[in-house]
Coordinates of C-alpha atoms and ligand atoms in Angstrom, one line a residue:
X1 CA 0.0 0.0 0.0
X2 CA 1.7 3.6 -1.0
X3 CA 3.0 5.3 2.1
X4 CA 0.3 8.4 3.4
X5 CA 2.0 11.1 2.7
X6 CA 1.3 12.1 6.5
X7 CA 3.6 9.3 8.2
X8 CA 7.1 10.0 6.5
X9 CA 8.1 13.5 7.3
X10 CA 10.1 13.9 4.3
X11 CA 7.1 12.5 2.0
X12 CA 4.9 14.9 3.4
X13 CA 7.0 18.2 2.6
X14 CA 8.1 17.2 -0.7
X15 CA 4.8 16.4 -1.7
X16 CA 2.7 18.8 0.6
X17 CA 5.0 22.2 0.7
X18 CA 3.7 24.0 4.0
X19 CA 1.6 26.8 3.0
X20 CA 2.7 29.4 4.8
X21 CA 1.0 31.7 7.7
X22 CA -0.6 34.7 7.6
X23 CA 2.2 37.3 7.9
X24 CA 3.1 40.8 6.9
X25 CA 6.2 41.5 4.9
X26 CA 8.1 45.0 5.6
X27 CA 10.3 46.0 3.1
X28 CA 12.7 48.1 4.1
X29 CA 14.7 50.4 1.4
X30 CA 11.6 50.0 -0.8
X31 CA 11.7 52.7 -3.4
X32 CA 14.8 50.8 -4.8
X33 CA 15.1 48.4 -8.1
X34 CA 15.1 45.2 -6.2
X35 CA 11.3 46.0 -5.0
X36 CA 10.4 46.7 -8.4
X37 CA 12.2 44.4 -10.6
X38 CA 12.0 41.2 -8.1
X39 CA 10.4 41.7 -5.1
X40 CA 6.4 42.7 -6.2
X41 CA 6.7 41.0 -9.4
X42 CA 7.7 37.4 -7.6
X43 CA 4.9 38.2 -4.8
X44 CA 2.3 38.9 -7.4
X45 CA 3.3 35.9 -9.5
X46 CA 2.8 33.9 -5.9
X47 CA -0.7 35.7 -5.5
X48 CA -1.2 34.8 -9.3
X49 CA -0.5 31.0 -8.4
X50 CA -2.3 31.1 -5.1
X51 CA 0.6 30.3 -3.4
X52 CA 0.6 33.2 -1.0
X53 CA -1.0 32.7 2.7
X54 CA -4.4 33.3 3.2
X55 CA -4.1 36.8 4.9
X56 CA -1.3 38.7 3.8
X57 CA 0.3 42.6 3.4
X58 CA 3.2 44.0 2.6
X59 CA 4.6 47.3 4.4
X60 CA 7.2 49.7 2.2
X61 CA 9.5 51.1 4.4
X62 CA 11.5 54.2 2.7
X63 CA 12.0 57.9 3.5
X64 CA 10.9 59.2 -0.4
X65 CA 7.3 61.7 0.1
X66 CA 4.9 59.1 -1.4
X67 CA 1.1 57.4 -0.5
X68 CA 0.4 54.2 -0.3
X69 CA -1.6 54.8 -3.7
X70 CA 0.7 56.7 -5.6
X71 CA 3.5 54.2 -4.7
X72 CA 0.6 51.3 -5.7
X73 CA 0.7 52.7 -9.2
X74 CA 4.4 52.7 -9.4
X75 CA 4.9 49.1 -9.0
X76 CA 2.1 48.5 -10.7
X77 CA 3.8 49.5 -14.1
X78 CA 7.0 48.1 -13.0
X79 CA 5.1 44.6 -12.3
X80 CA 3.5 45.2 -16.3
X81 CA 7.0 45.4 -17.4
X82 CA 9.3 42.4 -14.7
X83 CA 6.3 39.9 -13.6
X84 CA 7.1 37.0 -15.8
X85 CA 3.8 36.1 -16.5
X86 CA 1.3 39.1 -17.7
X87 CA -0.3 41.3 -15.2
X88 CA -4.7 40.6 -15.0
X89 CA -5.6 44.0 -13.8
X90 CA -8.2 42.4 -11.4
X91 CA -5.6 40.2 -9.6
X92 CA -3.1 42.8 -9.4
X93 CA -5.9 45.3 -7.9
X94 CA -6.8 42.7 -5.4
X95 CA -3.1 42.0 -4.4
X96 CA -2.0 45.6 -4.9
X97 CA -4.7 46.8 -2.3
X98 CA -2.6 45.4 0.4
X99 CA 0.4 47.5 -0.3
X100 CA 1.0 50.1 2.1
X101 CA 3.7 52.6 2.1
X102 CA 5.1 53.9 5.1
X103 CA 7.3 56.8 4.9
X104 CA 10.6 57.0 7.5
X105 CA 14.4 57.2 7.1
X106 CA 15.9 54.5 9.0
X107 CA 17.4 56.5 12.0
X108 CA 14.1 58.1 13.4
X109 CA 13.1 56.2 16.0
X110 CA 9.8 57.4 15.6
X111 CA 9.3 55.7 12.1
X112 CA 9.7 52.7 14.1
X113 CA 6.8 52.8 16.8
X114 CA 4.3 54.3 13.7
X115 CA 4.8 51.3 12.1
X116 CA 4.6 48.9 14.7
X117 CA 1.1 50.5 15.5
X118 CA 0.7 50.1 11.7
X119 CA 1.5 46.7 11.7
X120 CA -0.3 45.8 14.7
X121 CA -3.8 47.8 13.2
X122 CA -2.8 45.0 9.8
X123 CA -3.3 42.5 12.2
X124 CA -6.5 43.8 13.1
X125 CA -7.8 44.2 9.9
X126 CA -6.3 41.5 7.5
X127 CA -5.7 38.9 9.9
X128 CA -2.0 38.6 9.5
X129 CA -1.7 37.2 13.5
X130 CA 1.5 38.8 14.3
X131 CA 3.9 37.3 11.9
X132 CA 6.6 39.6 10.5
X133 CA 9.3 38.9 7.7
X134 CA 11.8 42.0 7.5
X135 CA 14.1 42.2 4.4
X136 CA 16.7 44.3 4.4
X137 CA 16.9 45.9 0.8
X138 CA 18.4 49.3 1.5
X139 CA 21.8 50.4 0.8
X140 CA 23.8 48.3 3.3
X141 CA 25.2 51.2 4.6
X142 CA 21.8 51.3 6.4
X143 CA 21.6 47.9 7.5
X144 CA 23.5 48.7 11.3
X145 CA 20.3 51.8 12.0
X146 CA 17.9 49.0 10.7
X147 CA 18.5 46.6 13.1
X148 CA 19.4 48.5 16.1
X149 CA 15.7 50.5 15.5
X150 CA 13.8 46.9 15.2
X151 CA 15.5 46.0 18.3
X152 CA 15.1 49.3 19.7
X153 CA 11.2 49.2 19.4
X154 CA 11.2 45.8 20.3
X155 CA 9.7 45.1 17.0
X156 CA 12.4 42.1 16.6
X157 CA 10.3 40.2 18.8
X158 CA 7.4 38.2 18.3
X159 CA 4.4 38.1 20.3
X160 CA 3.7 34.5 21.8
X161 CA 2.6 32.1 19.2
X162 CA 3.9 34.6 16.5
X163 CA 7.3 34.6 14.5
X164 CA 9.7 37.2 13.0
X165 CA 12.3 36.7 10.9
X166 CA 15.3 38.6 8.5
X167 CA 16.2 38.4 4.8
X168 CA 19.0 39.8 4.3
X169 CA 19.8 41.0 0.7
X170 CA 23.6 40.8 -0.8
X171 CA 25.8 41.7 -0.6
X172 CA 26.5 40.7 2.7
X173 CA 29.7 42.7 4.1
X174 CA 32.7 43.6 1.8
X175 CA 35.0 41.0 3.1
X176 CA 35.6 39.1 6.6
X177 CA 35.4 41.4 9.0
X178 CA 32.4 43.5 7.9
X179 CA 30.6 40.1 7.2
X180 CA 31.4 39.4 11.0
X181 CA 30.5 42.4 12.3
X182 CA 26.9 42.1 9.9
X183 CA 26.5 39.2 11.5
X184 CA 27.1 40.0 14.8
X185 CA 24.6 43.0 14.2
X186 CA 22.0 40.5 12.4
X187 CA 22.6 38.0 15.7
X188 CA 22.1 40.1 18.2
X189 CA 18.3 41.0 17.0
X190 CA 17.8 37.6 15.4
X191 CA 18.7 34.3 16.7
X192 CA 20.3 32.5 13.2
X193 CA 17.2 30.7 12.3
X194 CA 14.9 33.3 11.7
X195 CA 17.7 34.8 9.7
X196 CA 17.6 34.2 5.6
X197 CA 20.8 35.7 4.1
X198 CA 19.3 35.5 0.3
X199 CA 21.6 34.3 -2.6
X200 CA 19.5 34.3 -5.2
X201 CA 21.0 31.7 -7.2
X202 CA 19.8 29.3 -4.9
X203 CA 16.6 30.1 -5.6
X204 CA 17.3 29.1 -9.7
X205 CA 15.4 25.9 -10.4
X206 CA 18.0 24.2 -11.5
X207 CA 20.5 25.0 -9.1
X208 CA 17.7 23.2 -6.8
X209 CA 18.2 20.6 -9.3
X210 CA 21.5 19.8 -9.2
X211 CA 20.7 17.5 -5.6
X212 CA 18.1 16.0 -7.5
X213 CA 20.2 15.1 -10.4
X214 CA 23.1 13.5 -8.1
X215 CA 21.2 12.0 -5.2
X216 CA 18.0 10.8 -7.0
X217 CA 19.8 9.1 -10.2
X218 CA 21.9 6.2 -9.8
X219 CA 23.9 6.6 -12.6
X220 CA 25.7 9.7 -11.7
X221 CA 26.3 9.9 -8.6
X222 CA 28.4 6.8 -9.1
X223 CA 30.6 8.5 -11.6
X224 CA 31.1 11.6 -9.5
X225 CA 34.3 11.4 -7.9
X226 CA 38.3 11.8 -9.2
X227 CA 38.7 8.3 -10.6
X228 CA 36.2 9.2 -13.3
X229 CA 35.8 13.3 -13.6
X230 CA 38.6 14.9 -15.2
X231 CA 37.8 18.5 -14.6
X232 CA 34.5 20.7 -14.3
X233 CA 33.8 24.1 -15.2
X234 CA 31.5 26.7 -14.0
X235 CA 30.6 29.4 -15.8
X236 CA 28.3 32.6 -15.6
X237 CA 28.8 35.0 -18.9
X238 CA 26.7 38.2 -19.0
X239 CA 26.7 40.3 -22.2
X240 CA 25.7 43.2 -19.8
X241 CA 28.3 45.8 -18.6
X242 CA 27.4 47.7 -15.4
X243 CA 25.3 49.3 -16.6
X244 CA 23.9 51.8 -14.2
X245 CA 25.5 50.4 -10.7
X246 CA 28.8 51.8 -11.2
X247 CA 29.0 53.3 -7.7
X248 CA 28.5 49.8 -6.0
X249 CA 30.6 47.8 -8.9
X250 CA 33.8 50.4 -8.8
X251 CA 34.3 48.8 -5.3
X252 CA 33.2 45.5 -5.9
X253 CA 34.6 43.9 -9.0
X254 CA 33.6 40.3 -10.3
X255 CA 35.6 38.6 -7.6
X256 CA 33.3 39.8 -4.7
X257 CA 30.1 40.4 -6.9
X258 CA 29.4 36.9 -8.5
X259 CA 31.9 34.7 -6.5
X260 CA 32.2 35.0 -3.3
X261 CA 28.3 34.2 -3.4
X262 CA 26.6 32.7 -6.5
X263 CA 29.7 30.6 -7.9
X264 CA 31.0 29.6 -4.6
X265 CA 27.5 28.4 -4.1
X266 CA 27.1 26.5 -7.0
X267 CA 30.6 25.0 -6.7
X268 CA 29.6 23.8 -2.9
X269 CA 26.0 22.2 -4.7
X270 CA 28.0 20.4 -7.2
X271 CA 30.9 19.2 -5.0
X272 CA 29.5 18.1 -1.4
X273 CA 28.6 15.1 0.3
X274 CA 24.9 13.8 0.6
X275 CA 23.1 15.0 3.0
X276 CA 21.8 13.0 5.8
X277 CA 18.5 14.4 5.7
X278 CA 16.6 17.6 3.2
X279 CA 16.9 19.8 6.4
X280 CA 18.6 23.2 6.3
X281 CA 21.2 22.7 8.7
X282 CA 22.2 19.1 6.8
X283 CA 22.4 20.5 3.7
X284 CA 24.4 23.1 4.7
X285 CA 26.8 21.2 6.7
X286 CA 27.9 19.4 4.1
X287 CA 28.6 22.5 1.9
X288 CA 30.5 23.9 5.1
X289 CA 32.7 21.2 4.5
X290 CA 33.4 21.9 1.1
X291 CA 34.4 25.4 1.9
X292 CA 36.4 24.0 4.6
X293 CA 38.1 21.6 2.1
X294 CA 38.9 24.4 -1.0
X295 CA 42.4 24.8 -0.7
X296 CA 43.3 28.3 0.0
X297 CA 45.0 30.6 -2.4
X298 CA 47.3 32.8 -1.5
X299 CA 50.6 34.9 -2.2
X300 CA 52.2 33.2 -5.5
X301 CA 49.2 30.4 -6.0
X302 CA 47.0 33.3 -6.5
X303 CA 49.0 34.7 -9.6
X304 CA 49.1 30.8 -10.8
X305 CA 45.1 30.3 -10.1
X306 CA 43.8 33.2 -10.9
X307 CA 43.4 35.5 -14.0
X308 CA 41.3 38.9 -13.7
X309 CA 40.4 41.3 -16.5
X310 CA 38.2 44.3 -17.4
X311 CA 36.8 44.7 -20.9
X312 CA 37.5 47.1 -23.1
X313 CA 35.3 48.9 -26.1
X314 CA 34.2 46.1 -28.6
X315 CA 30.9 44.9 -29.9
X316 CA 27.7 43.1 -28.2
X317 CA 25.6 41.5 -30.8
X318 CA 27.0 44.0 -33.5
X319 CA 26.6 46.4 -31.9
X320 CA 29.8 48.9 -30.6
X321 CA 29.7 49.4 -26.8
X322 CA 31.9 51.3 -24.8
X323 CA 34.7 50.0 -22.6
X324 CA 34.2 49.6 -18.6
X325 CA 36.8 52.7 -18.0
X326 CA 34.4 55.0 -19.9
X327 CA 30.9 53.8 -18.5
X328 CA 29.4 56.4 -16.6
X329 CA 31.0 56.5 -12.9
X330 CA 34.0 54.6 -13.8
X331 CA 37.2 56.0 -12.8
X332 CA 39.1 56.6 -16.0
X333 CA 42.3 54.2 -14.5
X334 CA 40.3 52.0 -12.5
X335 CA 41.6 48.5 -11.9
X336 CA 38.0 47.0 -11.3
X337 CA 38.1 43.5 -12.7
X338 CA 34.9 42.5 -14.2
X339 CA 36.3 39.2 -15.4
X340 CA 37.8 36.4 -13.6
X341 CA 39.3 32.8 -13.8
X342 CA 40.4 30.2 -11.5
X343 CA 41.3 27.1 -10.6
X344 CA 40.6 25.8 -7.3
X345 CA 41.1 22.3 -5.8
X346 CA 38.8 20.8 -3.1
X347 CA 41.1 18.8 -1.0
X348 CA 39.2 16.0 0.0
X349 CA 39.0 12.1 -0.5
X350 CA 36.5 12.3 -3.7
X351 CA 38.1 15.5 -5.1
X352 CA 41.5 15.2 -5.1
X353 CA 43.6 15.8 -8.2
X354 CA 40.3 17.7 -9.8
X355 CA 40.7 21.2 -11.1
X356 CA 37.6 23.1 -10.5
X357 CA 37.6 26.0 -12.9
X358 CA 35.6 29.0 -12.8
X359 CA 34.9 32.2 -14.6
X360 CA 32.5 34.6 -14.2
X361 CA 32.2 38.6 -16.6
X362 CA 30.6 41.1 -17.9
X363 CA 30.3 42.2 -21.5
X364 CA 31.1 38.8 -22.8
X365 CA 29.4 37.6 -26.1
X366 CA 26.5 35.4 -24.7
X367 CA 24.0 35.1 -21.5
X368 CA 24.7 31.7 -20.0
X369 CA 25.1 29.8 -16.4
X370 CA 26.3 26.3 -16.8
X371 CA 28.1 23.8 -14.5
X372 CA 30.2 21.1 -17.2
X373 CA 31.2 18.0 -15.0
X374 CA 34.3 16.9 -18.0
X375 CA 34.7 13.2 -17.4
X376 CA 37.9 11.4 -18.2
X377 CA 38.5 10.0 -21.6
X378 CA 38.4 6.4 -22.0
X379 CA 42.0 4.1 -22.4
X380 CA 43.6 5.0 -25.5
X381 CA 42.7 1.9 -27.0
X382 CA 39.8 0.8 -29.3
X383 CA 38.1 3.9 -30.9
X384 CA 40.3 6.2 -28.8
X385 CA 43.9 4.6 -29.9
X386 CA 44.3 7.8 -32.3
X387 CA 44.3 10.8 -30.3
X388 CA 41.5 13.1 -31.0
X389 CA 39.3 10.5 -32.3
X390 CA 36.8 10.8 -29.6
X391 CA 35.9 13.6 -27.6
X392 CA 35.2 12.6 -23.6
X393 CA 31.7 12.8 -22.2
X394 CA 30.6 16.0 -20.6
X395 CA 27.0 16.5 -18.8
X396 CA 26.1 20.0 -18.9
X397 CA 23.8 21.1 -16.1
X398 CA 22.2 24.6 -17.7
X399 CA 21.1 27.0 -14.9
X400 CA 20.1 29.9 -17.3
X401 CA 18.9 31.3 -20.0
X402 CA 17.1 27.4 -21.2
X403 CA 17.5 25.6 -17.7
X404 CA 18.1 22.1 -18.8
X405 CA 20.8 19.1 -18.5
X406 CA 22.7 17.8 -21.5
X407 CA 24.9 15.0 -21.8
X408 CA 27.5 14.4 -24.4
X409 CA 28.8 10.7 -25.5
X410 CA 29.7 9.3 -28.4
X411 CA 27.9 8.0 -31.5
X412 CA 29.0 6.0 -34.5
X413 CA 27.9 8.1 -37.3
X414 CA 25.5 6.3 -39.8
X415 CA 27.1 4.6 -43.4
X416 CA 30.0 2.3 -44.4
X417 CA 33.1 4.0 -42.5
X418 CA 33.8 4.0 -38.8
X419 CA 33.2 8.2 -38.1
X420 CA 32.2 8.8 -34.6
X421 CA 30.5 11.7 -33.9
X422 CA 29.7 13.4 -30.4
X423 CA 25.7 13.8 -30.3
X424 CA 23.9 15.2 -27.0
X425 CA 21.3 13.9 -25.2
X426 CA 19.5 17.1 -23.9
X427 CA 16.6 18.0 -21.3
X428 CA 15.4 21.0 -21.3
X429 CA 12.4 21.8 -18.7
X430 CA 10.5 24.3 -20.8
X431 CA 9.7 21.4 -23.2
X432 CA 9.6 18.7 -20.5
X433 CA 7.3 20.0 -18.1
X434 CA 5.5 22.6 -20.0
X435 CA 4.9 25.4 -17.7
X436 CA 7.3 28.4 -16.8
X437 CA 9.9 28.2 -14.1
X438 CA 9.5 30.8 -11.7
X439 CA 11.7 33.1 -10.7
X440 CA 14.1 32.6 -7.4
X441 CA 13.2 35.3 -5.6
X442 CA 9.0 33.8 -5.8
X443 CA 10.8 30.3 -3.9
X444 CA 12.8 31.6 -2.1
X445 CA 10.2 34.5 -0.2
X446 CA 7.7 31.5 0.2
X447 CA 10.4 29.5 2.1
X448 CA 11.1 32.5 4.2
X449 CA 7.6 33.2 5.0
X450 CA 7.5 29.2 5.3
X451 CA 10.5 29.4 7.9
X452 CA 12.8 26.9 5.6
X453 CA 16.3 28.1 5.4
X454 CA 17.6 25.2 3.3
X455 CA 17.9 27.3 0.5
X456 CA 20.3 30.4 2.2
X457 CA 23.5 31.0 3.9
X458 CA 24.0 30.5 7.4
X459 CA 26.5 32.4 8.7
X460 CA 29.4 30.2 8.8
X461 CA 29.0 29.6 5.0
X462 CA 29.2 33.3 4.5
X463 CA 32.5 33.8 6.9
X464 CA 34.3 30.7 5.0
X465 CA 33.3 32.3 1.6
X466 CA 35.0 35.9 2.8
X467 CA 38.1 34.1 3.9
X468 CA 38.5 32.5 0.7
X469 CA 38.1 35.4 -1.4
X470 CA 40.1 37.9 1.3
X471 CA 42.9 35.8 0.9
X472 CA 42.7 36.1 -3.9
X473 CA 42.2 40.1 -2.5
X474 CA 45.0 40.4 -0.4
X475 CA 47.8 38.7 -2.8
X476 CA 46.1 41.1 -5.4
X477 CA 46.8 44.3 -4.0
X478 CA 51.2 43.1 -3.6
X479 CA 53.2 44.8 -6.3
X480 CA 54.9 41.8 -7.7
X481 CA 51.2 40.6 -8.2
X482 CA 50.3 40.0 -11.9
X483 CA 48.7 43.2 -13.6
X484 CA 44.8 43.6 -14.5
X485 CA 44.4 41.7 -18.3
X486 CA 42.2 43.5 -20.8
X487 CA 39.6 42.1 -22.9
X488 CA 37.5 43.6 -25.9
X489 CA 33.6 43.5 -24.7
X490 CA 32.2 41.0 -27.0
X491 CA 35.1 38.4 -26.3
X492 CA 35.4 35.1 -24.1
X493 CA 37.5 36.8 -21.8
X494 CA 41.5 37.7 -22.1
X495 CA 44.0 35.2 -23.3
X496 CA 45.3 34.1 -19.8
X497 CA 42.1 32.5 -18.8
X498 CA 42.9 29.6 -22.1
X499 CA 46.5 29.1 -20.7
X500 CA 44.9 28.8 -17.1
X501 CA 43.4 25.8 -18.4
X502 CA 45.8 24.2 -21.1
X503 CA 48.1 23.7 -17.9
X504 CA 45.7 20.9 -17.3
X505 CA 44.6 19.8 -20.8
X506 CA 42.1 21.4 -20.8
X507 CA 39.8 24.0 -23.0
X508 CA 36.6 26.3 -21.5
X509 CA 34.0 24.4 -23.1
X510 CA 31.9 26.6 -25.7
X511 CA 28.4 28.0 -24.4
Ligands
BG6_1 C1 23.9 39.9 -9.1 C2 25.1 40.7 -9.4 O1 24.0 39.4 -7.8 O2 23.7 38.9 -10.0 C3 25.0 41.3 -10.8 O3 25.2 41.8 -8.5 C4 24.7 40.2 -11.8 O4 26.2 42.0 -11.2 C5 23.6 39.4 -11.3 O5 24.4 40.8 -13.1 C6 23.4 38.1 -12.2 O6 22.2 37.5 -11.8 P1 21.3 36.7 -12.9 O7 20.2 36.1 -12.1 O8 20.9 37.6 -13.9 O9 22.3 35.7 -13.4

């Protein structure tokens, strides 16, 4: 007889996601892009699939003059032009009608007890029982004043039977120390699991897949270790320059924009141990360990493992774009990389001997997230006595744009000779499941407002991140360090990053 969902834990919240409780969401630095681009449209697409809890508001927090119905209309348009699916003007009026804007800067105390009262007369009127899910999307110079007000006004606290909790938007601190002193902040007004530091590439569907793929599939899991993987190869290419954030990129770069969070994320996903369980704190134990086990890079290794560039003027899809020195509020020397390459090891008992390559940039031809796990060719014997003859297999595990898996092997190609030819086998979930993938900010708010913190970074993921990448920054800023390369925008990135990888046989695989 087939289990009841209800006796087996497990079976019961993969099949059954808890639907959330009533809460109230307060959005703190509102008036910003992420609000508008990602935050209302991904509510309003979890409204649109009836996804969001039964009683429900959310609370703008920023110090621009608006109304609640003037600021309404604003992210009404912006939802017309972000929300993945179309807006129905009856659904957004419904959904929109529970927006309310409350107008403060963050350091008047003041701002604070108005909008407990307001949040307490919400739970008066709508039924939303006391629940409370800050997110911290101001600048986060602001975040400090945030969370001493909430735990000023006491309104860190929940009432009895009630819960509040923190998202925490990226980037979280600039390296080790102000990631410590953010988290000490963030712990001493939340205890850790009511906190939600967001990555948003956890919230990608198929970065959720890639658990699936290796721990519900025989096959692969098997084959996912160094006797039979010869290298893999993340990569996250963005035709984009910086377009308008210039200010925060200046002092950012691509090291501690995309890596120190998405990549070192999606490395962690690809290379840890099972879990013991689908719990948060299992799941991120064992990527814990694979930070613990990344071999450091400093002094001379970094020059040897790592390649950083900035693009120069050059040509996106025909058409001539300038180079990153003269984008608007780019310093006209600055040494900003918005490319780089490296090769990391994990040194552990199934990764040892593996190169782990990465690159991540801006301005480079095509849009594309992929994880390539390179397996090793087979004896050169047989069809693979001539060199070249046959190119190894490679499973491709697309995270964007055409979330899907591929897997290359080899085929004998049809007629009288003996051609072999690589062909692909190839999944895509558009075509497979036949409805849209949402977006990762609509999963991951539902598991914040479900109180499920698998899918973010716990503090001691963040630290070992920062140490990693304080170490790359450190080596960087020595003079016998190797200069900043130069790439024209439009290009794969500067010649260093191929020689990185012909070391070890090896060639970035073409998106
Ligand atoms: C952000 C970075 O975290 O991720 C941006 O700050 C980058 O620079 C973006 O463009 C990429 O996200 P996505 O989801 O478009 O791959």
């Amino acid at each position: 007889m087939p289990e009841a969902a209800s006796d087996n834990p497990l079976r019961f919240h993969l099949v059954n996601r808890p639907v959330p409780d009533p809460c109230i969401i307060v959005i703190f630095g509102a008036t910003g892009d992420l609000t508008r681009r990602k935050l209302i449209p991904a509510l309003y697409n979890l409204a649109a699939d009836g996804n969001l809890p039964s009683s429900f508001a959310v609370v703008c927090f920023a110090r621009r003059e608006k109304t609640s119905e003037s600021f309404r209309e604003e992210l009404g348009e912006a939802a017309r032009k972000y929300s993945r699916r179309p807006l129905n003007d009856e659904l957004w009026t419904r959904f929109a009608a529970d927006i309310f804007y409350h107008r403060s800067s963050f350091d008047q105390t003041e701002g604070y007890t108005t909008l407990r009262d307001e949040l307490n007369a919400i739970d008066q009127r709508l039924g939303t029982r006391g629940n409370r899910l800050y997110y911290l999307a101001s600048s986060p110079t602001e975040f400090d004043i945030i969370l001493e007000n909430l735990s000023a006004s006491g309104l860190n606290q929940a009432k009895p039977g009630a819960w509040s909790r923190i998202i925490v938007e990226k980037p979280f601190g600039t390296d080790l120390p102000s990631a410590q002193r953010l988290n000490d902040a963030v712990s001493s007004a939340f205890p850790e699991c009511d906190t939600f530091r967001i990555d948003h590439y956890l919230g990608k569907e198929t970065a959720q897949n890639i658990m699936v793929l290796r721990f519900a599939n025989t096959v692969f899991e098997a084959l996912w270790n160094r006797r039979y993987v010869d290298n893999v190869q993340i990569t996250a290419s963005e035709p984009l320059g910086v377009e308008s954030r210039a200010g925060y990129y200046e002092h950012s770069g691509a090291l501690r924009d995309m890596v120190q969070n998405h990549l070192l994320q999606l490395l962690c996903l690809t290379a840890m141990e099972p879990p013991i369980d689908l719990g948060a704190d299992a799941v991120r134990n064992e990527k814990v360990k694979v930070m613990q086990a990344l071999r450091p890079l400093t002094g001379a290794a970094v020059a040897e493992n790592v390649v950083r560039a900035q693009y120069t003027e050059g040509f996106i899809n025909g058409h001539e774009v300038p180079g990153y020195r003269h984008e608007p509020g780019v310093a006209p020397e600055s040494m900003t990389e918005t490319y780089v390459a490296l090769r990391l090891h994990i040194d552990n008992w199934r990764w040892a001997g593996v190169p782990f390559f990465m690159r991540v940039g801006k301005r480079l031809p095509k849009s594309g997230t992929e994880i390539a796990i390179q397996f090793r060719g087979t004896p050169p014997v047989l069809f693979n006595r001539e060199s070249k003859l046959q190119d190894p297999n490679v499973l491709v595990i697309r995270i964007q744009p055409d979330e899907g898996i591929s897997f290359r092997m080899a085929a004998k190609m049809p007629g009288t000779m003996l051609q072999l030819e690589p062909v692909k086998m190839d999944f895509h979930y558009g075509t497979s499941f036949g409805k849209a993938t949402p977006e990762a900010y609509e999963r991951l708010l539902l598991d914040a407002m479900s109180g499920d913190a698998t899918l973010f970074a716990r503090r001691d993921e963040v630290e070992h991140a920062w140490t990693f990448i304080d170490h790359i920054r450190e080596a960087w800023k020595d003079s016998s360090a190797p200069r900043l390369d130069f790439y024209p925008a439009g290009s794969w990135g500067p010649r260093q990053a191929d020689e990185l990888l012909s070391q070890d046989h090896a060639v970035w695989r073409r998106l």
